[in-house]
């Protein structure tokens, strides 16, 4: 199953994705992978990466770090595996702003396709991204193009996904669940994991 | 009246076309320095008109109320710009406030309202 999980900063989207992908990997007894697309450039980034690594410790994830050429990841994931893709946000950022030759000329469709290609090489994938489309700031053309690309990539992934979740307002809202995934299975763990933030499943 | 809203780049116009069988010629897209034209079936990017109002400090509520008869039977499409950080500029802060007020007003008038998320339209009213 392919799932797209969106939300704003600190909306609980990463925890939702972690619980979901772990459950999915249990269900088919496959390997668990964490695909990190952020390329750390300074100490602040490295600290953030370490925080995420610590949060995942003991969950059984094998980490793959690849910010540019997602094609390199196809051979690293197993066909029965479950992949947590974190995140569209940083991958689109790399594609539009890094100038790295693997991604420099990619448009929305190429970006979405390179992500979807990984989902085809494994059994389950949870794709995490940020919802950055509802502010009143009038952005520069460069930033506006980033938001547009993100929006288009999200729509293309959502179209293929069996589950589309929005983490917001203290809830995880299912906008699409054509996979008929029993979300009740996640509710208990999500609540236990987020007692402090009071998140619920709706 | 039908209100269709959602964040930027969510596929709102495409959803309106799919759900209401609109052709591109039936959609008016708001742009700078213009009042919306009501001779079309749908008025898209209504937030751009609200931004114009913010630039001149004119509350768009008055326009919406006085054009109630024109708006009846139309499909209004607009960006939700009210769920981000407080904008730095005064005009953008007013834009955000006007957009929220207008959306509440239109939601009150609407017979049907949809929020579009990642291309998925969900009926709220």
GROMACS .gro file of C-alpha atoms in nm:
model
  327
    1UNK     CA    1   0.000   0.000   0.000
    2UNK     CA    2   0.106   0.355  -0.075
    3UNK     CA    3   0.012   0.619   0.184
    4UNK     CA    4   0.060   0.995   0.167
    5UNK     CA    5   0.077   1.170   0.507
    6UNK     CA    6   0.066   1.548   0.516
    7UNK     CA    7   0.059   1.808   0.789
    8UNK     CA    8   0.212   2.128   0.912
    9UNK     CA    9   0.516   2.151   1.138
   10UNK     CA   10   0.487   1.937   1.453
   11UNK     CA   11   0.144   1.809   1.346
   12UNK     CA   12   0.225   1.448   1.438
   13UNK     CA   13   0.268   1.337   1.077
   14UNK     CA   14   0.603   1.162   1.134
   15UNK     CA   15   0.469   0.963   1.430
   16UNK     CA   16   0.158   0.866   1.235
   17UNK     CA   17   0.376   0.752   0.942
   18UNK     CA   18   0.611   0.557   1.172
   19UNK     CA   19   0.324   0.370   1.342
   20UNK     CA   20   0.152   0.299   1.009
   21UNK     CA   21   0.461   0.169   0.829
   22UNK     CA   22   0.565  -0.046   1.125
   23UNK     CA   23   0.218  -0.205   1.133
   24UNK     CA   24   0.228  -0.265   0.759
   25UNK     CA   25   0.570  -0.431   0.782
   26UNK     CA   26   0.446  -0.657   1.065
   27UNK     CA   27   0.147  -0.757   0.856
   28UNK     CA   28   0.358  -0.892   0.572
   29UNK     CA   29   0.663  -0.979   0.782
   30UNK     CA   30   0.892  -0.766   0.563
   31UNK     CA   31   1.194  -0.543   0.620
   32UNK     CA   32   1.154  -0.189   0.747
   33UNK     CA   33   1.337   0.096   0.576
   34UNK     CA   34   1.371   0.464   0.653
   35UNK     CA   35   1.458   0.670   0.347
   36UNK     CA   36   1.594   1.012   0.445
   37UNK     CA   37   1.612   1.270   0.167
   38UNK     CA   38   1.739   1.565   0.369
   39UNK     CA   39   2.103   1.642   0.303
   40UNK     CA   40   2.242   1.801   0.622
   41UNK     CA   41   2.451   2.108   0.554
   42UNK     CA   42   2.515   2.251   0.900
   43UNK     CA   43   2.514   2.165   1.271
   44UNK     CA   44   2.147   2.258   1.310
   45UNK     CA   45   2.057   2.006   1.037
   46UNK     CA   46   2.284   1.741   1.188
   47UNK     CA   47   2.120   1.793   1.529
   48UNK     CA   48   1.774   1.753   1.368
   49UNK     CA   49   1.882   1.433   1.194
   50UNK     CA   50   2.018   1.297   1.524
   51UNK     CA   51   1.685   1.378   1.696
   52UNK     CA   52   1.499   1.179   1.429
   53UNK     CA   53   1.754   0.894   1.452
   54UNK     CA   54   1.705   0.882   1.831
   55UNK     CA   55   1.325   0.883   1.791
   56UNK     CA   56   1.344   0.586   1.558
   57UNK     CA   57   1.594   0.385   1.761
   58UNK     CA   58   1.457   0.046   1.857
   59UNK     CA   59   1.190   0.057   1.585
   60UNK     CA   60   1.396  -0.170   1.356
   61UNK     CA   61   1.446   0.064   1.063
   62UNK     CA   62   1.736   0.020   0.822
   63UNK     CA   63   1.833   0.374   0.719
   64UNK     CA   64   1.895   0.480   0.360
   65UNK     CA   65   2.020   0.833   0.301
   66UNK     CA   66   1.969   0.964  -0.051
   67UNK     CA   67   1.880   1.322  -0.132
   68UNK     CA   68   1.938   1.331  -0.505
   69UNK     CA   69   1.922   1.012  -0.712
   70UNK     CA   70   1.626   0.811  -0.585
   71UNK     CA   71   1.699   0.550  -0.852
   72UNK     CA   72   1.990   0.442  -0.627
   73UNK     CA   73   1.736   0.335  -0.362
   74UNK     CA   74   1.548   0.086  -0.580
   75UNK     CA   75   1.812  -0.187  -0.531
   76UNK     CA   76   1.843  -0.111  -0.158
   77UNK     CA   77   1.478  -0.175  -0.065
   78UNK     CA   78   1.338  -0.530  -0.074
   79UNK     CA   79   1.028  -0.625  -0.271
   80UNK     CA   80   0.850  -0.730   0.049
   81UNK     CA   81   0.977  -0.429   0.240
   82UNK     CA   82   0.803  -0.129   0.391
   83UNK     CA   83   0.955   0.214   0.337
   84UNK     CA   84   0.906   0.538   0.528
   85UNK     CA   85   0.989   0.816   0.280
   86UNK     CA   86   1.090   1.131   0.469
   87UNK     CA   87   1.022   1.366   0.295
   88UNK     CA   88   0.883   1.512  -0.026
   89UNK     CA   89   0.958   1.854   0.123
   90UNK     CA   90   1.333   1.810   0.135
   91UNK     CA   91   1.353   1.612  -0.190
   92UNK     CA   92   1.171   1.889  -0.384
   93UNK     CA   93   1.399   2.140  -0.213
   94UNK     CA   94   1.703   1.945  -0.334
   95UNK     CA   95   1.556   1.919  -0.685
   96UNK     CA   96   1.483   2.290  -0.719
   97UNK     CA   97   1.765   2.452  -0.529
   98UNK     CA   98   2.072   2.224  -0.497
   99UNK     CA   99   2.184   2.231  -0.860
  100UNK     CA  100   2.291   1.868  -0.818
  101UNK     CA  101   2.308   1.706  -1.167
  102UNK     CA  102   2.085   1.408  -1.068
  103UNK     CA  103   1.790   1.634  -0.995
  104UNK     CA  104   1.862   1.971  -1.155
  105UNK     CA  105   1.632   1.944  -1.458
  106UNK     CA  106   1.344   1.761  -1.292
  107UNK     CA  107   0.987   1.889  -1.308
  108UNK     CA  108   0.688   1.793  -1.093
  109UNK     CA  109   0.611   1.479  -1.293
  110UNK     CA  110   0.971   1.350  -1.284
  111UNK     CA  111   0.986   1.414  -0.910
  112UNK     CA  112   0.655   1.235  -0.843
  113UNK     CA  113   0.756   0.947  -1.072
  114UNK     CA  114   1.092   0.896  -0.903
  115UNK     CA  115   0.911   0.866  -0.568
  116UNK     CA  116   0.642   0.638  -0.710
  117UNK     CA  117   0.913   0.415  -0.864
  118UNK     CA  118   1.040   0.330  -0.514
  119UNK     CA  119   0.687   0.240  -0.401
  120UNK     CA  120   0.669  -0.003  -0.692
  121UNK     CA  121   0.992  -0.171  -0.577
  122UNK     CA  122   0.856  -0.247  -0.228
  123UNK     CA  123   0.531  -0.366  -0.066
  124UNK     CA  124   0.437  -0.059   0.136
  125UNK     CA  125   0.546   0.299   0.140
  126UNK     CA  126   0.443   0.589   0.364
  127UNK     CA  127   0.535   0.923   0.209
  128UNK     CA  128   0.564   1.217   0.448
  129UNK     CA  129   0.537   1.578   0.337
  130UNK     CA  130   0.453   1.926   0.461
  131UNK     CA  131   0.134   2.118   0.400
  132UNK     CA  132   0.255   2.468   0.308
  133UNK     CA  133  -0.034   2.601   0.101
  134UNK     CA  134  -0.250   2.816   0.328
  135UNK     CA  135  -0.053   3.125   0.424
  136UNK     CA  136  -0.126   3.483   0.321
  137UNK     CA  137   0.233   3.583   0.241
  138UNK     CA  138   0.294   3.686  -0.122
  139UNK     CA  139   0.608   3.490  -0.204
  140UNK     CA  140   0.891   3.541  -0.452
  141UNK     CA  141   0.859   3.361  -0.787
  142UNK     CA  142   1.120   3.109  -0.669
  143UNK     CA  143   0.930   3.022  -0.350
  144UNK     CA  144   0.597   3.022  -0.536
  145UNK     CA  145   0.742   2.770  -0.783
  146UNK     CA  146   0.851   2.553  -0.489
  147UNK     CA  147   0.496   2.557  -0.345
  148UNK     CA  148   0.347   2.486  -0.688
  149UNK     CA  149   0.583   2.191  -0.744
  150UNK     CA  150   0.502   2.054  -0.397
  151UNK     CA  151   0.128   2.086  -0.463
  152UNK     CA  152   0.153   1.910  -0.798
  153UNK     CA  153   0.372   1.629  -0.661
  154UNK     CA  154   0.127   1.578  -0.373
  155UNK     CA  155  -0.167   1.553  -0.613
  156UNK     CA  156   0.013   1.296  -0.830
  157UNK     CA  157   0.111   1.082  -0.530
  158UNK     CA  158  -0.238   1.117  -0.376
  159UNK     CA  159  -0.387   0.995  -0.704
  160UNK     CA  160  -0.188   0.670  -0.680
  161UNK     CA  161  -0.215   0.632  -0.302
  162UNK     CA  162  -0.460   0.402  -0.125
  163UNK     CA  163  -0.449   0.621   0.184
  164UNK     CA  164  -0.421   1.001   0.212
  165UNK     CA  165  -0.395   1.142   0.564
  166UNK     CA  166  -0.388   1.501   0.687
  167UNK     CA  167  -0.254   1.555   1.038
  168UNK     CA  168  -0.411   1.878   1.162
  169UNK     CA  169  -0.620   2.030   1.436
  170UNK     CA  170  -0.504   1.755   1.671
  171UNK     CA  171  -0.656   1.492   1.442
  172UNK     CA  172  -0.539   1.258   1.169
  173UNK     CA  173  -0.803   1.295   0.897
  174UNK     CA  174  -0.836   1.033   0.622
  175UNK     CA  175  -0.915   1.213   0.296
  176UNK     CA  176  -0.889   0.892   0.095
  177UNK     CA  177  -0.887   0.530   0.204
  178UNK     CA  178  -0.953   0.325  -0.107
  179UNK     CA  179  -0.715   0.064   0.039
  180UNK     CA  180  -0.975   0.015   0.316
  181UNK     CA  181  -0.694   0.020   0.567
  182UNK     CA  182  -0.837  -0.034   0.918
  183UNK     CA  183  -0.729   0.298   1.071
  184UNK     CA  184  -0.873   0.190   1.405
  185UNK     CA  185  -0.559  -0.024   1.435
  186UNK     CA  186  -0.349   0.289   1.458
  187UNK     CA  187  -0.573   0.499   1.683
  188UNK     CA  188  -0.462   0.343   2.013
  189UNK     CA  189  -0.090   0.366   1.946
  190UNK     CA  190  -0.122   0.716   1.804
  191UNK     CA  191  -0.296   0.830   2.119
  192UNK     CA  192  -0.040   0.659   2.341
  193UNK     CA  193   0.243   0.822   2.144
  194UNK     CA  194   0.089   1.166   2.149
  195UNK     CA  195  -0.070   1.199   2.491
  196UNK     CA  196   0.108   1.529   2.525
  197UNK     CA  197  -0.023   1.673   2.200
  198UNK     CA  198  -0.368   1.517   2.239
  199UNK     CA  199  -0.383   1.381   1.884
  200UNK     CA  200  -0.674   1.162   1.782
  201UNK     CA  201  -0.779   0.975   1.473
  202UNK     CA  202  -1.086   1.084   1.284
  203UNK     CA  203  -2.404   2.929  -0.471
  204UNK     CA  204  -2.118   2.685  -0.446
  205UNK     CA  205  -1.800   2.766  -0.253
  206UNK     CA  206  -1.485   2.570  -0.336
  207UNK     CA  207  -1.179   2.648  -0.126
  208UNK     CA  208  -0.852   2.495  -0.016
  209UNK     CA  209  -0.481   2.570  -0.003
  210UNK     CA  210  -0.289   2.688  -0.309
  211UNK     CA  211  -0.201   2.427  -0.575
  212UNK     CA  212  -0.450   2.165  -0.454
  213UNK     CA  213  -0.633   2.122  -0.787
  214UNK     CA  214  -0.939   2.332  -0.695
  215UNK     CA  215  -1.012   2.452  -1.051
  216UNK     CA  216  -0.974   2.101  -1.193
  217UNK     CA  217  -1.208   1.971  -0.920
  218UNK     CA  218  -1.467   2.241  -1.008
  219UNK     CA  219  -1.443   2.144  -1.375
  220UNK     CA  220  -1.485   1.774  -1.295
  221UNK     CA  221  -1.761   1.809  -1.036
  222UNK     CA  222  -1.970   2.071  -1.217
  223UNK     CA  223  -1.887   1.996  -1.581
  224UNK     CA  224  -1.737   2.341  -1.640
  225UNK     CA  225  -1.538   2.426  -1.951
  226UNK     CA  226  -1.245   2.671  -1.918
  227UNK     CA  227  -1.450   2.935  -2.106
  228UNK     CA  228  -1.710   2.932  -1.830
  229UNK     CA  229  -1.457   3.030  -1.563
  230UNK     CA  230  -1.358   3.387  -1.487
  231UNK     CA  231  -1.020   3.419  -1.316
  232UNK     CA  232  -0.980   3.724  -1.093
  233UNK     CA  233  -0.672   3.935  -1.151
  234UNK     CA  234  -0.526   4.264  -1.032
  235UNK     CA  235  -0.716   4.592  -1.059
  236UNK     CA  236  -1.043   4.432  -1.170
  237UNK     CA  237  -1.377   4.362  -1.009
  238UNK     CA  238  -1.503   4.006  -1.063
  239UNK     CA  239  -1.723   3.958  -1.369
  240UNK     CA  240  -2.049   3.778  -1.295
  241UNK     CA  241  -2.126   3.686  -1.658
  242UNK     CA  242  -1.942   3.355  -1.609
  243UNK     CA  243  -2.063   3.040  -1.432
  244UNK     CA  244  -1.760   3.027  -1.204
  245UNK     CA  245  -1.535   3.290  -1.048
  246UNK     CA  246  -1.188   3.153  -0.980
  247UNK     CA  247  -0.904   3.300  -0.768
  248UNK     CA  248  -1.154   3.513  -0.575
  249UNK     CA  249  -0.872   3.566  -0.321
  250UNK     CA  250  -0.697   3.785  -0.579
  251UNK     CA  251  -0.993   4.024  -0.567
  252UNK     CA  252  -0.970   4.017  -0.187
  253UNK     CA  253  -0.599   4.101  -0.211
  254UNK     CA  254  -0.692   4.404  -0.425
  255UNK     CA  255  -0.940   4.509  -0.155
  256UNK     CA  256  -0.665   4.479   0.108
  257UNK     CA  257  -0.436   4.701  -0.099
  258UNK     CA  258  -0.698   4.975  -0.100
  259UNK     CA  259  -0.821   4.902   0.255
  260UNK     CA  260  -1.178   4.831   0.135
  261UNK     CA  261  -1.364   4.554   0.318
  262UNK     CA  262  -1.477   4.302   0.052
  263UNK     CA  263  -1.776   4.206   0.273
  264UNK     CA  264  -1.963   4.513   0.144
  265UNK     CA  265  -1.901   4.410  -0.216
  266UNK     CA  266  -2.015   4.052  -0.146
  267UNK     CA  267  -2.332   4.166   0.035
  268UNK     CA  268  -2.423   4.421  -0.232
  269UNK     CA  269  -2.366   4.163  -0.510
  270UNK     CA  270  -2.561   3.888  -0.339
  271UNK     CA  271  -2.803   3.853  -0.634
  272UNK     CA  272  -2.510   3.827  -0.881
  273UNK     CA  273  -2.334   3.566  -0.667
  274UNK     CA  274  -2.642   3.344  -0.631
  275UNK     CA  275  -2.610   3.045  -0.862
  276UNK     CA  276  -2.233   3.096  -0.915
  277UNK     CA  277  -1.939   2.878  -0.826
  278UNK     CA  278  -1.679   3.073  -0.626
  279UNK     CA  279  -1.328   2.926  -0.604
  280UNK     CA  280  -1.068   3.070  -0.368
  281UNK     CA  281  -0.746   2.993  -0.183
  282UNK     CA  282  -0.757   2.942   0.191
  283UNK     CA  283  -0.483   3.182   0.301
  284UNK     CA  284  -0.572   3.189   0.668
  285UNK     CA  285  -0.380   2.894   0.813
  286UNK     CA  286  -0.020   3.012   0.797
  287UNK     CA  287   0.212   3.235   0.993
  288UNK     CA  288   0.113   3.596   1.057
  289UNK     CA  289   0.238   3.785   0.748
  290UNK     CA  290   0.508   4.048   0.796
  291UNK     CA  291   0.338   4.322   0.590
  292UNK     CA  292   0.028   4.515   0.701
  293UNK     CA  293  -0.145   4.467   0.361
  294UNK     CA  294  -0.095   4.091   0.378
  295UNK     CA  295  -0.229   4.083   0.734
  296UNK     CA  296  -0.539   4.273   0.617
  297UNK     CA  297  -0.563   4.037   0.317
  298UNK     CA  298  -0.564   3.740   0.553
  299UNK     CA  299  -0.832   3.898   0.773
  300UNK     CA  300  -1.051   3.996   0.476
  301UNK     CA  301  -1.011   3.650   0.323
  302UNK     CA  302  -1.125   3.479   0.644
  303UNK     CA  303  -1.422   3.713   0.686
  304UNK     CA  304  -1.521   3.674   0.319
  305UNK     CA  305  -1.496   3.297   0.338
  306UNK     CA  306  -1.724   3.292   0.642
  307UNK     CA  307  -1.973   3.517   0.464
  308UNK     CA  308  -1.967   3.307   0.146
  309UNK     CA  309  -1.992   2.988   0.351
  310UNK     CA  310  -2.311   3.132   0.503
  311UNK     CA  311  -2.458   3.203   0.158
  312UNK     CA  312  -2.342   2.875   0.004
  313UNK     CA  313  -2.585   2.593  -0.075
  314UNK     CA  314  -2.284   2.366  -0.123
  315UNK     CA  315  -1.925   2.404   0.000
  316UNK     CA  316  -1.620   2.191  -0.073
  317UNK     CA  317  -1.265   2.186   0.059
  318UNK     CA  318  -1.010   2.049  -0.188
  319UNK     CA  319  -0.707   1.867  -0.045
  320UNK     CA  320  -0.449   1.708  -0.280
  321UNK     CA  321  -0.704   1.706  -0.563
  322UNK     CA  322  -0.967   1.540  -0.342
  323UNK     CA  323  -1.283   1.750  -0.299
  324UNK     CA  324  -1.475   1.699   0.024
  325UNK     CA  325  -1.822   1.835   0.079
  326UNK     CA  326  -1.853   2.034   0.401
  327UNK     CA  327  -2.200   2.175   0.342
   0.00000   0.00000   0.00000
